[in-house]
Amino acid sequence: MKNFNTTILSNQEVSPDYYRMKILAPGISDSAQPGQFVMFRSQATNEPLLRRPFGIFQTGTLASDCEGMPAKEFVEILYKVVGRGTAIMQELHEGDRVELLGPLGHGFDLSADGSEVILVGGGIGLVPLYMLASELVKTNKVRLLIGGRSRKDVLMVTEFERLGVETYVSTDDGTLGEEGPVTQVLQRKLTKFPGAAVYACGPMPMLEAVHRICQPRKVKLQVSLEAFMACGVGACLGCVVKGAGHSEENPRYLCTCKEGPVFDAEDLDWELLEKRMNEEGHSHE
Amino acid sequence: MPQSKSPSAETPDLSVGFAGLRLKNPVMPASGTFGYGEEYSPYMDLNRLGAIVTKGLSLRPKAGNPTPRIAETKGGMLNAIGLQNVGMDVFAEQKLPFLKEVQTPVIVNFFGNSLEEYGMAAQRLSQIDGIAAVELNISCPNVKQGGIVFGTDPGAAAEVVGLVRRHLNVPLIVKLTPNVTDITVIARAVEEAGADAISCINTLTGLAVDIRRRTPRLANGTGGLSGPVLRPLAVRMVYQVVQAVSLPVIGVGGIMTAEDALEFLIAGAQAVQVGTANFVDPAAMITIIDGLQQFCQEEGVSHITDLIGSLHC
């Protein structure tokens, strides 16, 4: 885990309101695991006050501009402009100073070795699945089901296909791929590949629907959760979710930042997660 | 105040003493923003801190509040974690051994839900070795007395301080709430009841509204406001308390930088606690300590204690 004051290498719009940002992060490439995240904050302004968590899209190395200089190790995030913090981010350019903390959290368990794998990504939720797919394709047949509200919410299909991942797209409005929720594609695929392991990241209603499909079929499911968090290291206890077996008498809270963001589906209390999903609004101003 | 303006070649002495404690510098975390210390150990050398203040402990483990528990607001954040903690037994068995390895005094923050519970908690703490001091949180609802908050009633504050004082054999720091009309009244009450020091201030109660849903943004409704937005209020209260009592005061509230910390010290605080800044940058306290050192060097101040209470009004 590192705490950087560093610079942006690039920040490009890839679809309306969606941006890819590469950030100089020496020493992070080797240590980051698929599913981990970074806490990010611009140094240009004190607004917003807290750092924001972003799933790692990929890590890599860029050749240096000057001969003899070391290559530039980077971490790349992919974000959607949704609030004040991300609106500030979209204005940032190469060379702008940022604060970065990571890699943080508990990533995906890659032990699906040699079996069928289905990844389910909803909108911006497919971010951590790219790094995961890069690893899994080495030993598995990987299929990716991408869901989005509309065409513009479906990202990176070509990048996944370049990895050798078979991709299936669905949109709520039918502007790209099949019309309807991504979970209807999942149901078909699981009928065809009943022994597949499923990894999912996306909005809570999607994750909940994926869980409802996987649980009765005894499919091994890992989900990556999103939560508003202040610290990212397990100190503030602001991002907790209720774990399986939680009760008022014997509370079992899990920190999304530390015990997650990736959880085995069976380790979570889905009834309470659904309740949280209904209760929670935006925690940012 | 002894102060020369010529830059000092020597390393300034940042050490401070209060309530029988000797700290290598006046910087420590505010309770609840630093876990039990271990969470931040990958990001800093904990030996460099003046002290470590733990997450508030209750006698038994506490589950905390439903989510959402935090919300960011302009210049600050609201939290309603609900004092989730592992309880004193787990702390003694699983958390304290790590802290004992660190060459920094450990201050344990604690609370109860009733007078009786405060007493039992203090009793339990007195049996645990390795605690340099305790910080008493008197800002929690007093369930048995119909929701009165100990920290807002001078009589109740004195009663709980007097009770825990009898059980404890280490310095007792009392953390005051700003949710009162006149904080000096409470400060005097806890001084008379036997407190050794005062932490000033805890969070200010706030409410953030989700304007689309027309609901509070925290599941608990209200929460504790912290962060830079709080600082001028906290500095004012520290200054008032320092004038009102003869106890040493620890300044808390929105410290993000060394300059912020210096405001509290100059206003009369013997030490400072850093809270929300730890969330913003896990190495914030180290930057603040380095900044204090640099300031003293630039100002030719050989002992940071020369700055304490140096405010001209």
Coordinates of C-alpha atoms in Angstrom, one line a residue:
Chain A
M1 CA 0.0 0.0 0.0
K2 CA 1.4 3.4 -1.0
N3 CA 0.4 7.0 -0.4
F4 CA 1.4 9.1 -3.3
N5 CA 1.5 12.8 -4.2
T6 CA 1.7 12.2 -7.9
T7 CA 0.7 13.4 -11.4
I8 CA -1.8 12.5 -14.0
L9 CA -0.4 11.0 -17.2
S10 CA -3.6 11.2 -19.2
N11 CA -7.3 11.9 -18.8
Q12 CA -9.5 11.1 -21.8
E13 CA -13.2 11.0 -22.4
V14 CA -14.1 7.5 -23.8
S15 CA -17.9 7.9 -24.0
P16 CA -20.1 10.9 -23.1
D17 CA -19.5 11.4 -19.3
Y18 CA -17.0 8.5 -19.0
Y19 CA -13.3 9.1 -18.6
R20 CA -10.1 7.0 -18.4
M21 CA -7.4 8.5 -16.2
K22 CA -3.8 7.2 -16.1
I23 CA -1.9 8.2 -12.9
L24 CA 1.8 7.8 -12.3
A25 CA 2.1 5.3 -9.5
P26 CA 5.5 3.7 -9.1
G27 CA 5.6 0.4 -7.3
I28 CA 1.9 -0.3 -7.7
S29 CA 1.9 -2.4 -10.9
D30 CA 3.2 -5.5 -9.3
S31 CA 1.3 -5.3 -6.1
A32 CA -2.3 -4.4 -7.3
Q33 CA -4.7 -7.4 -7.4
P34 CA -7.8 -7.4 -9.6
G35 CA -10.7 -6.0 -7.6
Q36 CA -8.6 -3.7 -5.4
F37 CA -9.2 0.1 -5.5
V38 CA -7.5 3.4 -4.9
M39 CA -8.5 6.5 -3.0
F40 CA -8.1 9.6 -5.2
R41 CA -8.2 13.4 -4.6
S42 CA -7.1 16.3 -6.7
Q43 CA -4.6 18.7 -5.1
A44 CA -5.9 21.6 -7.2
T45 CA -8.8 22.1 -4.8
N46 CA -9.9 21.2 -1.3
E47 CA -13.3 20.3 -2.7
P48 CA -14.4 17.7 -2.2
L49 CA -12.7 17.3 1.2
L50 CA -12.5 13.5 1.2
R51 CA -10.7 11.2 -1.2
R52 CA -13.0 9.1 -3.4
P53 CA -12.6 5.4 -4.0
F54 CA -12.2 4.1 -7.6
G55 CA -11.8 0.5 -8.8
I56 CA -8.5 -0.2 -10.6
F57 CA -9.2 -0.7 -14.3
Q58 CA -5.6 -1.7 -15.0
T59 CA -2.0 -1.2 -14.1
G60 CA 0.8 -1.0 -16.6
T61 CA 4.0 0.7 -17.7
L62 CA 4.6 3.4 -20.2
A63 CA 7.9 3.9 -21.9
S64 CA 9.6 7.1 -20.8
D65 CA 9.6 10.2 -23.0
C66 CA 13.4 10.6 -22.6
E67 CA 16.0 8.0 -23.3
G68 CA 17.7 6.6 -20.2
M69 CA 14.8 7.6 -17.9
P70 CA 12.8 4.9 -16.1
A71 CA 9.6 3.7 -17.5
K72 CA 6.4 5.1 -16.0
E73 CA 4.4 2.7 -13.9
F74 CA 0.8 3.7 -13.8
V75 CA -2.6 2.8 -12.4
E76 CA -5.6 3.5 -14.6
I77 CA -9.1 4.3 -13.4
L78 CA -12.3 4.7 -15.4
Y79 CA -14.9 7.0 -14.0
K80 CA -18.3 8.4 -14.7
V81 CA -19.1 12.0 -14.1
V82 CA -21.9 11.9 -11.5
G83 CA -21.2 14.6 -8.9
R84 CA -19.0 17.4 -7.8
G85 CA -15.9 15.3 -7.3
T86 CA -16.0 13.7 -10.7
A87 CA -16.9 17.0 -12.3
I88 CA -13.6 18.4 -11.0
M89 CA -11.8 15.2 -12.2
Q90 CA -13.0 15.6 -15.8
E91 CA -11.2 19.0 -15.9
L92 CA -7.9 17.6 -14.9
H93 CA -5.0 17.2 -17.4
E94 CA -1.7 15.5 -17.8
G95 CA 0.8 16.9 -15.3
D96 CA -1.9 17.9 -12.7
R97 CA -1.0 17.0 -9.2
V98 CA -3.2 14.4 -7.4
E99 CA -3.2 12.4 -4.2
L100 CA -3.5 8.6 -4.5
L101 CA -3.6 5.9 -1.9
G102 CA -3.6 2.2 -2.8
P103 CA -3.9 -0.5 -3.8
L104 CA -6.6 -1.0 -1.1
G105 CA -9.0 -3.7 -0.1
H106 CA -9.6 -7.3 -0.7
G107 CA -9.7 -8.3 -4.4
F108 CA -11.2 -11.2 -6.3
D109 CA -10.4 -14.8 -5.5
L110 CA -8.9 -16.1 -8.8
S111 CA -9.2 -19.8 -7.8
A112 CA -11.7 -20.5 -10.6
D113 CA -8.7 -21.9 -12.4
G114 CA -9.5 -24.0 -15.5
S115 CA -13.2 -23.6 -15.3
E116 CA -15.9 -21.6 -17.2
V117 CA -16.1 -18.1 -15.9
I118 CA -18.8 -15.6 -16.4
L119 CA -18.3 -11.9 -15.6
V120 CA -21.3 -9.6 -15.2
G121 CA -20.7 -5.9 -15.4
G122 CA -23.3 -3.2 -15.1
G123 CA -22.3 0.3 -16.4
I124 CA -19.2 1.6 -14.7
G125 CA -19.2 -1.6 -12.6
L126 CA -17.2 -3.3 -15.3
V127 CA -14.1 -1.4 -14.3
P128 CA -12.6 -4.0 -11.9
L129 CA -13.6 -6.8 -14.2
Y130 CA -11.1 -5.8 -16.9
M131 CA -8.1 -6.4 -14.7
L132 CA -9.8 -9.6 -13.5
A133 CA -10.4 -10.8 -17.1
S134 CA -6.8 -10.1 -18.0
E135 CA -5.8 -12.6 -15.3
L136 CA -8.5 -15.2 -15.8
V137 CA -8.0 -15.5 -19.6
K138 CA -4.7 -17.1 -18.9
T139 CA -6.3 -20.2 -17.5
N140 CA -10.0 -20.0 -18.2
K141 CA -12.6 -19.5 -20.8
V142 CA -14.0 -16.1 -19.9
R143 CA -17.4 -14.7 -21.0
L144 CA -18.4 -11.1 -20.2
L145 CA -22.0 -10.0 -20.0
I146 CA -22.2 -6.2 -20.1
G147 CA -25.4 -4.3 -19.2
G148 CA -26.1 -0.6 -19.4
R149 CA -29.1 1.7 -19.5
S150 CA -28.2 2.8 -23.0
R151 CA -25.5 2.5 -25.7
K152 CA -23.3 5.2 -24.1
D153 CA -23.2 3.2 -20.8
V154 CA -21.6 0.2 -22.5
L155 CA -17.8 0.6 -22.3
M156 CA -14.6 -1.1 -23.3
V157 CA -16.2 -4.0 -25.3
T158 CA -13.3 -3.9 -27.8
E159 CA -10.7 -3.9 -25.0
F160 CA -12.3 -7.0 -23.4
E161 CA -12.5 -8.8 -26.8
R162 CA -8.8 -8.1 -27.4
L163 CA -8.1 -10.1 -24.3
G164 CA -9.9 -13.0 -25.9
V165 CA -13.1 -12.5 -23.8
E166 CA -16.4 -13.4 -25.4
T167 CA -18.7 -10.5 -24.8
Y168 CA -22.5 -10.2 -24.7
V169 CA -24.2 -6.8 -24.5
S170 CA -27.6 -5.8 -23.3
T171 CA -29.1 -2.4 -22.8
D172 CA -32.3 -1.4 -21.0
D173 CA -33.4 0.7 -24.0
G174 CA -32.2 -1.7 -26.7
T175 CA -29.9 0.8 -28.3
L176 CA -27.0 -1.7 -28.2
G177 CA -27.1 -5.5 -28.1
E178 CA -30.1 -7.3 -26.7
E179 CA -32.9 -5.3 -25.1
G180 CA -33.4 -5.9 -21.4
P181 CA -31.5 -6.5 -18.2
V182 CA -28.1 -8.2 -18.2
T183 CA -29.5 -10.8 -15.8
Q184 CA -31.7 -12.4 -18.5
V185 CA -28.5 -13.1 -20.5
L186 CA -26.9 -14.5 -17.3
Q187 CA -29.9 -16.9 -16.9
R188 CA -29.4 -18.3 -20.4
K189 CA -25.6 -18.6 -20.0
L190 CA -25.9 -20.4 -16.7
T191 CA -28.3 -22.9 -18.2
K192 CA -25.7 -23.6 -20.9
F193 CA -22.7 -23.5 -18.5
P194 CA -24.1 -24.6 -15.1
G195 CA -20.7 -25.1 -13.5
A196 CA -19.4 -21.6 -14.3
A197 CA -18.1 -19.3 -11.6
V198 CA -19.6 -15.8 -11.7
Y199 CA -18.0 -12.5 -10.8
A200 CA -20.1 -9.4 -10.8
C201 CA -19.8 -5.7 -10.3
G202 CA -22.4 -3.1 -10.9
P203 CA -25.4 -1.3 -9.2
M204 CA -26.9 -3.0 -6.2
P205 CA -30.2 -3.9 -7.9
M206 CA -28.2 -5.8 -10.5
L207 CA -26.0 -7.5 -7.9
E208 CA -29.1 -8.5 -6.0
A209 CA -30.7 -10.0 -9.2
V210 CA -27.4 -11.8 -10.0
H211 CA -27.4 -13.3 -6.5
R212 CA -31.0 -14.4 -6.8
I213 CA -30.1 -16.2 -10.0
C214 CA -26.9 -17.8 -8.7
Q215 CA -28.0 -18.9 -5.2
P216 CA -30.5 -21.6 -6.1
R217 CA -28.2 -23.0 -8.7
K218 CA -25.3 -23.2 -6.2
V219 CA -23.2 -21.1 -8.5
K220 CA -20.0 -19.7 -6.8
L221 CA -20.5 -15.9 -6.9
Q222 CA -18.2 -13.1 -6.0
V223 CA -19.5 -9.5 -6.0
S224 CA -17.6 -6.2 -5.8
L225 CA -19.5 -3.6 -3.8
E226 CA -19.5 0.2 -4.0
A227 CA -19.8 2.3 -0.8
F228 CA -19.2 5.8 0.2
M229 CA -16.1 5.8 2.5
A230 CA -14.0 8.4 4.3
C231 CA -10.7 6.6 4.9
G232 CA -10.5 3.5 2.8
V233 CA -8.4 1.7 5.4
G234 CA -10.9 0.4 7.9
A235 CA -10.6 3.2 10.5
C236 CA -13.8 5.3 10.0
L237 CA -16.3 2.4 9.9
G238 CA -18.4 4.5 7.5
C239 CA -18.7 1.9 4.7
V240 CA -19.8 -1.2 6.6
V241 CA -22.3 -3.7 5.2
K242 CA -24.0 -6.4 7.2
G243 CA -22.5 -9.9 6.8
A244 CA -24.4 -13.2 6.8
G245 CA -25.6 -14.1 10.2
H246 CA -25.8 -10.5 11.4
S247 CA -28.3 -9.8 14.1
E248 CA -28.8 -7.0 16.6
E249 CA -27.6 -9.3 19.4
N250 CA -24.6 -10.5 17.4
P251 CA -23.7 -7.7 15.0
R252 CA -21.5 -8.7 12.1
Y253 CA -20.4 -5.6 10.2
L254 CA -17.9 -5.9 7.4
C255 CA -16.0 -2.9 6.1
T256 CA -16.4 -2.6 2.3
C257 CA -12.9 -1.0 2.2
K258 CA -11.1 -3.6 4.1
E259 CA -12.9 -6.9 4.2
G260 CA -14.2 -6.0 0.7
P261 CA -14.9 -4.5 -1.8
V262 CA -15.0 -8.1 -3.2
F263 CA -17.1 -10.5 -1.1
D264 CA -18.2 -14.0 -1.6
A265 CA -22.0 -13.6 -2.1
E266 CA -22.7 -16.1 0.7
D267 CA -20.8 -14.0 3.2
L268 CA -23.3 -11.1 2.9
D269 CA -26.8 -10.5 4.3
W270 CA -28.7 -9.9 1.0
E271 CA -32.0 -9.1 2.7
L272 CA -30.3 -6.3 4.6
L273 CA -28.3 -5.2 1.5
E274 CA -31.5 -4.9 -0.4
K275 CA -32.9 -2.8 2.4
R276 CA -29.8 -0.6 2.4
M277 CA -30.2 -0.2 -1.4
N278 CA -33.7 1.2 -0.9
E279 CA -32.7 3.5 1.9
E280 CA -29.5 5.0 0.7
G281 CA -29.4 8.0 -1.5
H282 CA -26.4 10.0 -2.5
S283 CA -23.9 10.5 0.3
H284 CA -22.2 13.3 -1.5
E285 CA -23.3 16.8 -1.8
Chain B
M1 CA 6.7 35.3 26.0
P2 CA 10.4 34.3 25.4
Q3 CA 10.8 34.4 21.6
S4 CA 13.6 35.5 19.4
K5 CA 13.1 36.0 15.7
S6 CA 16.5 34.8 14.6
P7 CA 16.3 31.3 13.0
S8 CA 17.6 28.6 15.3
A9 CA 20.2 26.2 14.0
E10 CA 19.3 23.7 16.6
T11 CA 16.4 21.3 16.2
P12 CA 13.4 22.8 18.0
D13 CA 12.1 20.8 20.9
L14 CA 8.5 19.8 20.2
S15 CA 8.0 17.9 23.5
V16 CA 5.1 18.9 25.7
G17 CA 4.0 17.8 29.1
F18 CA 0.5 17.8 30.5
A19 CA -1.4 15.9 33.2
G20 CA 1.6 13.9 34.1
L21 CA 2.3 12.8 30.5
R22 CA 5.4 13.6 28.6
L23 CA 4.8 13.6 24.9
K24 CA 7.6 13.9 22.2
N25 CA 5.4 16.3 20.3
P26 CA 1.9 17.7 20.8
V27 CA 0.2 15.8 17.9
M28 CA -2.2 12.8 18.4
P29 CA -5.2 11.5 16.5
A30 CA -8.7 12.3 17.6
S31 CA -10.6 9.3 18.8
G32 CA -12.6 7.5 16.2
T33 CA -10.5 8.7 13.3
F34 CA -7.5 6.3 13.8
G35 CA -9.1 2.9 14.6
Y36 CA -6.9 1.1 17.1
G37 CA -3.7 2.4 15.5
E38 CA -2.9 -0.7 13.4
E39 CA -5.0 0.5 10.5
Y40 CA -2.6 3.4 9.9
S41 CA 0.7 1.6 10.6
P42 CA 1.4 0.9 6.9
Y43 CA 1.3 4.6 6.2
M44 CA 3.4 6.1 9.0
D45 CA 5.8 5.4 11.8
L46 CA 3.5 5.4 14.8
N47 CA 6.5 6.1 17.0
R48 CA 6.6 9.6 15.7
L49 CA 3.2 10.6 17.2
G50 CA 2.9 12.4 20.4
A51 CA 0.3 9.9 21.6
I52 CA -2.2 7.4 20.1
V53 CA -5.9 7.9 21.0
T54 CA -8.0 4.8 20.4
K55 CA -11.5 4.4 18.9
G56 CA -14.0 5.0 21.8
L57 CA -14.5 1.8 23.8
S58 CA -17.5 0.6 25.7
L59 CA -17.4 -2.1 28.3
R60 CA -19.1 -4.5 25.9
P61 CA -18.8 -4.5 22.0
K62 CA -21.2 -2.1 20.3
A63 CA -22.7 -2.6 16.9
G64 CA -23.1 1.0 15.8
N65 CA -25.7 2.6 13.6
P66 CA -27.3 1.6 10.3
T67 CA -25.9 2.9 7.1
P68 CA -25.4 5.4 5.5
R69 CA -23.2 6.5 8.4
I70 CA -21.2 9.3 6.8
A71 CA -21.9 12.2 4.4
E72 CA -19.6 14.8 3.1
T73 CA -20.6 18.4 3.4
K74 CA -18.9 21.6 2.4
G75 CA -15.6 21.8 4.3
G76 CA -16.5 18.9 6.5
M77 CA -18.2 15.6 7.0
L78 CA -21.0 14.3 9.1
N79 CA -20.8 10.9 10.8
A80 CA -23.2 8.8 12.8
I81 CA -21.1 5.7 13.2
G82 CA -22.8 5.0 16.5
L83 CA -19.6 4.3 18.4
Q84 CA -19.1 0.8 16.9
N85 CA -16.3 -0.8 18.8
V86 CA -14.9 -4.2 19.8
G87 CA -15.4 -3.7 23.6
M88 CA -12.8 -3.6 26.3
D89 CA -12.0 -7.3 26.6
V90 CA -11.3 -7.7 22.8
F91 CA -9.3 -4.5 22.9
A92 CA -7.1 -5.7 25.8
E93 CA -6.6 -9.1 24.2
Q94 CA -6.3 -8.3 20.5
K95 CA -5.6 -4.6 20.0
L96 CA -3.5 -3.5 22.9
P97 CA -0.6 -5.9 22.4
F98 CA 0.2 -4.2 19.0
L99 CA 0.0 -0.8 20.6
K100 CA 2.3 -1.8 23.4
E101 CA 5.1 -2.4 20.9
V102 CA 4.9 1.3 19.8
Q103 CA 7.0 3.8 21.7
T104 CA 4.1 6.2 22.0
P105 CA 1.7 6.6 24.9
V106 CA -1.7 5.1 24.4
I107 CA -4.7 7.1 25.5
V108 CA -7.9 5.1 25.6
N109 CA -11.2 6.9 24.8
F110 CA -14.2 5.4 26.5
F111 CA -17.9 5.9 27.1
G112 CA -21.0 4.4 28.7
N113 CA -24.7 4.6 28.3
S114 CA -25.5 5.1 31.9
L115 CA -23.7 6.3 35.1
E116 CA -23.5 2.7 36.2
E117 CA -21.9 1.7 32.9
Y118 CA -19.4 4.5 33.0
G119 CA -18.3 3.3 36.4
M120 CA -18.0 -0.4 35.3
A121 CA -16.1 0.7 32.2
A122 CA -13.6 2.7 34.3
Q123 CA -13.2 -0.2 36.6
R124 CA -12.4 -2.5 33.8
L125 CA -9.9 0.0 32.3
S126 CA -8.1 0.2 35.6
Q127 CA -7.3 -3.5 35.3
I128 CA -5.7 -3.2 31.9
D129 CA -1.9 -2.5 31.8
G130 CA -0.3 -0.4 29.1
I131 CA -2.7 2.6 29.1
A132 CA -1.0 5.9 29.7
A133 CA -4.2 7.9 30.1
V134 CA -7.9 7.7 29.4
E135 CA -10.2 10.1 27.6
L136 CA -13.7 10.2 28.9
N137 CA -16.4 10.8 26.2
I138 CA -19.3 12.5 27.9
S139 CA -21.2 13.3 24.8
C140 CA -23.3 10.2 24.6
P141 CA -27.0 9.9 25.4
N142 CA -27.7 9.1 28.9
V143 CA -30.4 6.5 28.3
K144 CA -31.4 5.9 31.9
Q145 CA -31.9 9.6 32.5
G146 CA -34.3 10.1 29.6
G147 CA -31.9 11.1 26.9
I148 CA -30.0 13.9 28.7
V149 CA -26.5 14.1 27.5
F150 CA -23.9 14.0 30.3
G151 CA -21.8 16.5 28.5
T152 CA -24.4 19.2 28.3
D153 CA -25.4 19.2 32.0
P154 CA -22.8 20.5 34.4
G155 CA -24.2 18.4 37.3
A156 CA -24.3 15.2 35.3
A157 CA -20.9 15.9 33.8
A158 CA -19.4 16.4 37.3
E159 CA -21.1 13.3 38.6
V160 CA -19.7 11.0 35.9
V161 CA -16.3 12.5 36.1
G162 CA -16.3 12.1 39.9
L163 CA -17.3 8.5 39.6
V164 CA -14.8 7.4 37.0
R165 CA -12.1 9.4 38.7
R166 CA -12.5 7.2 41.8
H167 CA -11.9 4.0 39.7
L168 CA -8.9 5.2 37.7
N169 CA -5.3 5.3 38.5
V170 CA -4.1 7.1 35.3
P171 CA -4.6 10.7 34.1
L172 CA -8.2 11.4 33.2
I173 CA -8.9 13.6 30.2
V174 CA -12.5 14.7 29.7
K175 CA -13.7 15.4 26.1
L176 CA -16.2 18.2 26.0
T177 CA -19.0 18.6 23.5
P178 CA -19.5 22.0 21.7
N179 CA -23.3 21.4 21.7
V180 CA -23.8 23.8 24.7
T181 CA -24.4 27.5 25.2
D182 CA -21.4 28.0 27.4
I183 CA -18.7 25.4 27.4
T184 CA -16.8 27.0 30.3
V185 CA -19.6 26.0 32.7
I186 CA -19.0 22.3 31.8
A187 CA -15.2 22.8 31.8
R188 CA -15.3 24.2 35.4
A189 CA -17.7 21.4 36.5
V190 CA -15.3 18.6 35.3
E191 CA -12.3 20.4 36.7
E192 CA -13.9 20.5 40.2
A193 CA -14.9 16.9 39.8
G194 CA -11.3 15.7 39.4
A195 CA -10.5 15.8 35.7
D196 CA -6.7 16.1 34.9
A197 CA -7.1 17.6 31.4
I198 CA -9.8 18.6 28.9
S199 CA -10.1 17.7 25.2
C200 CA -12.0 20.5 23.4
I201 CA -14.0 19.9 21.3
N202 CA -16.0 16.8 20.1
T203 CA -18.1 17.1 16.9
L204 CA -21.0 19.6 16.5
T205 CA -24.4 18.0 15.8
G206 CA -25.5 18.6 12.2
L207 CA -28.1 17.6 9.7
A208 CA -27.6 17.1 5.9
V209 CA -30.6 16.8 3.7
D210 CA -31.0 14.8 0.5
I211 CA -33.0 17.3 -1.5
R212 CA -34.3 14.8 -4.0
R213 CA -35.6 12.3 -1.5
R214 CA -36.4 15.0 1.1
T215 CA -34.7 12.7 3.7
P216 CA -31.7 13.1 6.0
R217 CA -28.5 11.9 4.3
L218 CA -27.6 9.8 7.3
A219 CA -29.7 6.8 8.5
N220 CA -29.5 8.2 12.0
G221 CA -30.9 11.6 10.9
T222 CA -28.3 13.9 12.6
G223 CA -24.6 13.3 12.9
G224 CA -21.4 14.8 14.2
L225 CA -19.9 17.5 12.1
S226 CA -16.1 17.5 11.8
G227 CA -13.5 18.9 9.4
P228 CA -12.0 22.3 8.6
V229 CA -15.4 24.0 8.8
L230 CA -15.3 23.5 12.5
R231 CA -12.0 25.0 13.3
P232 CA -12.7 28.6 14.2
L233 CA -15.5 27.5 16.5
A234 CA -13.1 25.0 18.1
V235 CA -10.3 27.5 18.5
R236 CA -12.7 29.9 20.1
M237 CA -13.9 27.3 22.6
V238 CA -10.4 26.2 23.4
Y239 CA -9.4 29.8 24.1
Q240 CA -12.5 30.2 26.4
V241 CA -11.8 27.0 28.3
V242 CA -8.1 27.8 28.8
Q243 CA -9.2 31.1 30.4
A244 CA -11.8 29.5 32.5
V245 CA -9.9 26.5 34.1
S246 CA -6.4 25.8 35.2
L247 CA -6.4 22.3 33.6
P248 CA -4.3 21.6 30.4
V249 CA -6.4 21.6 27.3
I250 CA -6.1 19.5 24.1
G251 CA -7.3 21.4 21.1
V252 CA -9.5 19.4 18.6
G253 CA -11.5 20.5 15.6
G254 CA -10.7 20.7 11.9
I255 CA -6.9 20.6 12.1
M256 CA -5.7 19.8 8.6
T257 CA -2.2 21.5 8.6
A258 CA 0.6 22.6 10.9
E259 CA -0.8 26.1 10.7
D260 CA -4.2 24.9 11.9
A261 CA -2.5 23.1 14.8
L262 CA -0.5 26.3 15.7
E263 CA -3.7 28.3 16.0
F264 CA -4.8 26.0 18.8
L265 CA -1.4 26.0 20.5
I266 CA -1.2 29.8 20.4
A267 CA -4.8 30.0 21.7
G268 CA -3.5 28.0 24.7
A269 CA -3.9 24.3 23.9
Q270 CA -1.1 22.1 25.3
A271 CA -1.6 19.5 22.6
V272 CA -3.8 18.9 19.6
Q273 CA -5.8 16.1 18.1
V274 CA -6.1 15.5 14.4
G275 CA -9.3 13.9 13.2
T276 CA -10.9 14.2 9.7
A277 CA -7.5 15.0 8.2
N278 CA -6.4 11.4 8.9
F279 CA -9.2 10.3 6.5
V280 CA -8.1 12.8 3.8
D281 CA -4.5 11.8 4.1
P282 CA -3.3 8.9 6.2
A283 CA 0.1 10.6 6.7
A284 CA -1.5 14.0 7.7
M285 CA -0.2 13.9 11.3
I286 CA 3.4 13.3 10.2
T287 CA 3.1 16.3 7.8
I288 CA 1.7 18.3 10.7
I289 CA 4.6 17.3 13.0
D290 CA 7.2 18.2 10.3
G291 CA 5.4 21.5 9.7
L292 CA 5.5 22.4 13.4
Q293 CA 9.2 21.7 13.4
Q294 CA 9.7 23.8 10.4
F295 CA 7.6 26.7 11.8
C296 CA 9.6 26.7 15.0
Q297 CA 12.8 26.7 13.1
E298 CA 11.7 29.6 10.9
E299 CA 10.4 31.6 13.9
G300 CA 13.5 30.9 16.0
V301 CA 11.4 29.1 18.6
S302 CA 13.6 26.6 20.4
H303 CA 10.7 25.0 22.5
I304 CA 7.2 24.7 21.1
T305 CA 6.0 25.3 24.6
D306 CA 7.1 28.9 24.2
L307 CA 4.2 29.2 21.7
I308 CA 1.5 27.8 23.9
G309 CA -0.9 30.5 25.1
S310 CA 1.1 33.2 23.3
L311 CA -2.1 34.8 21.8
H312 CA -2.2 38.6 22.1
C313 CA -5.7 39.9 22.4

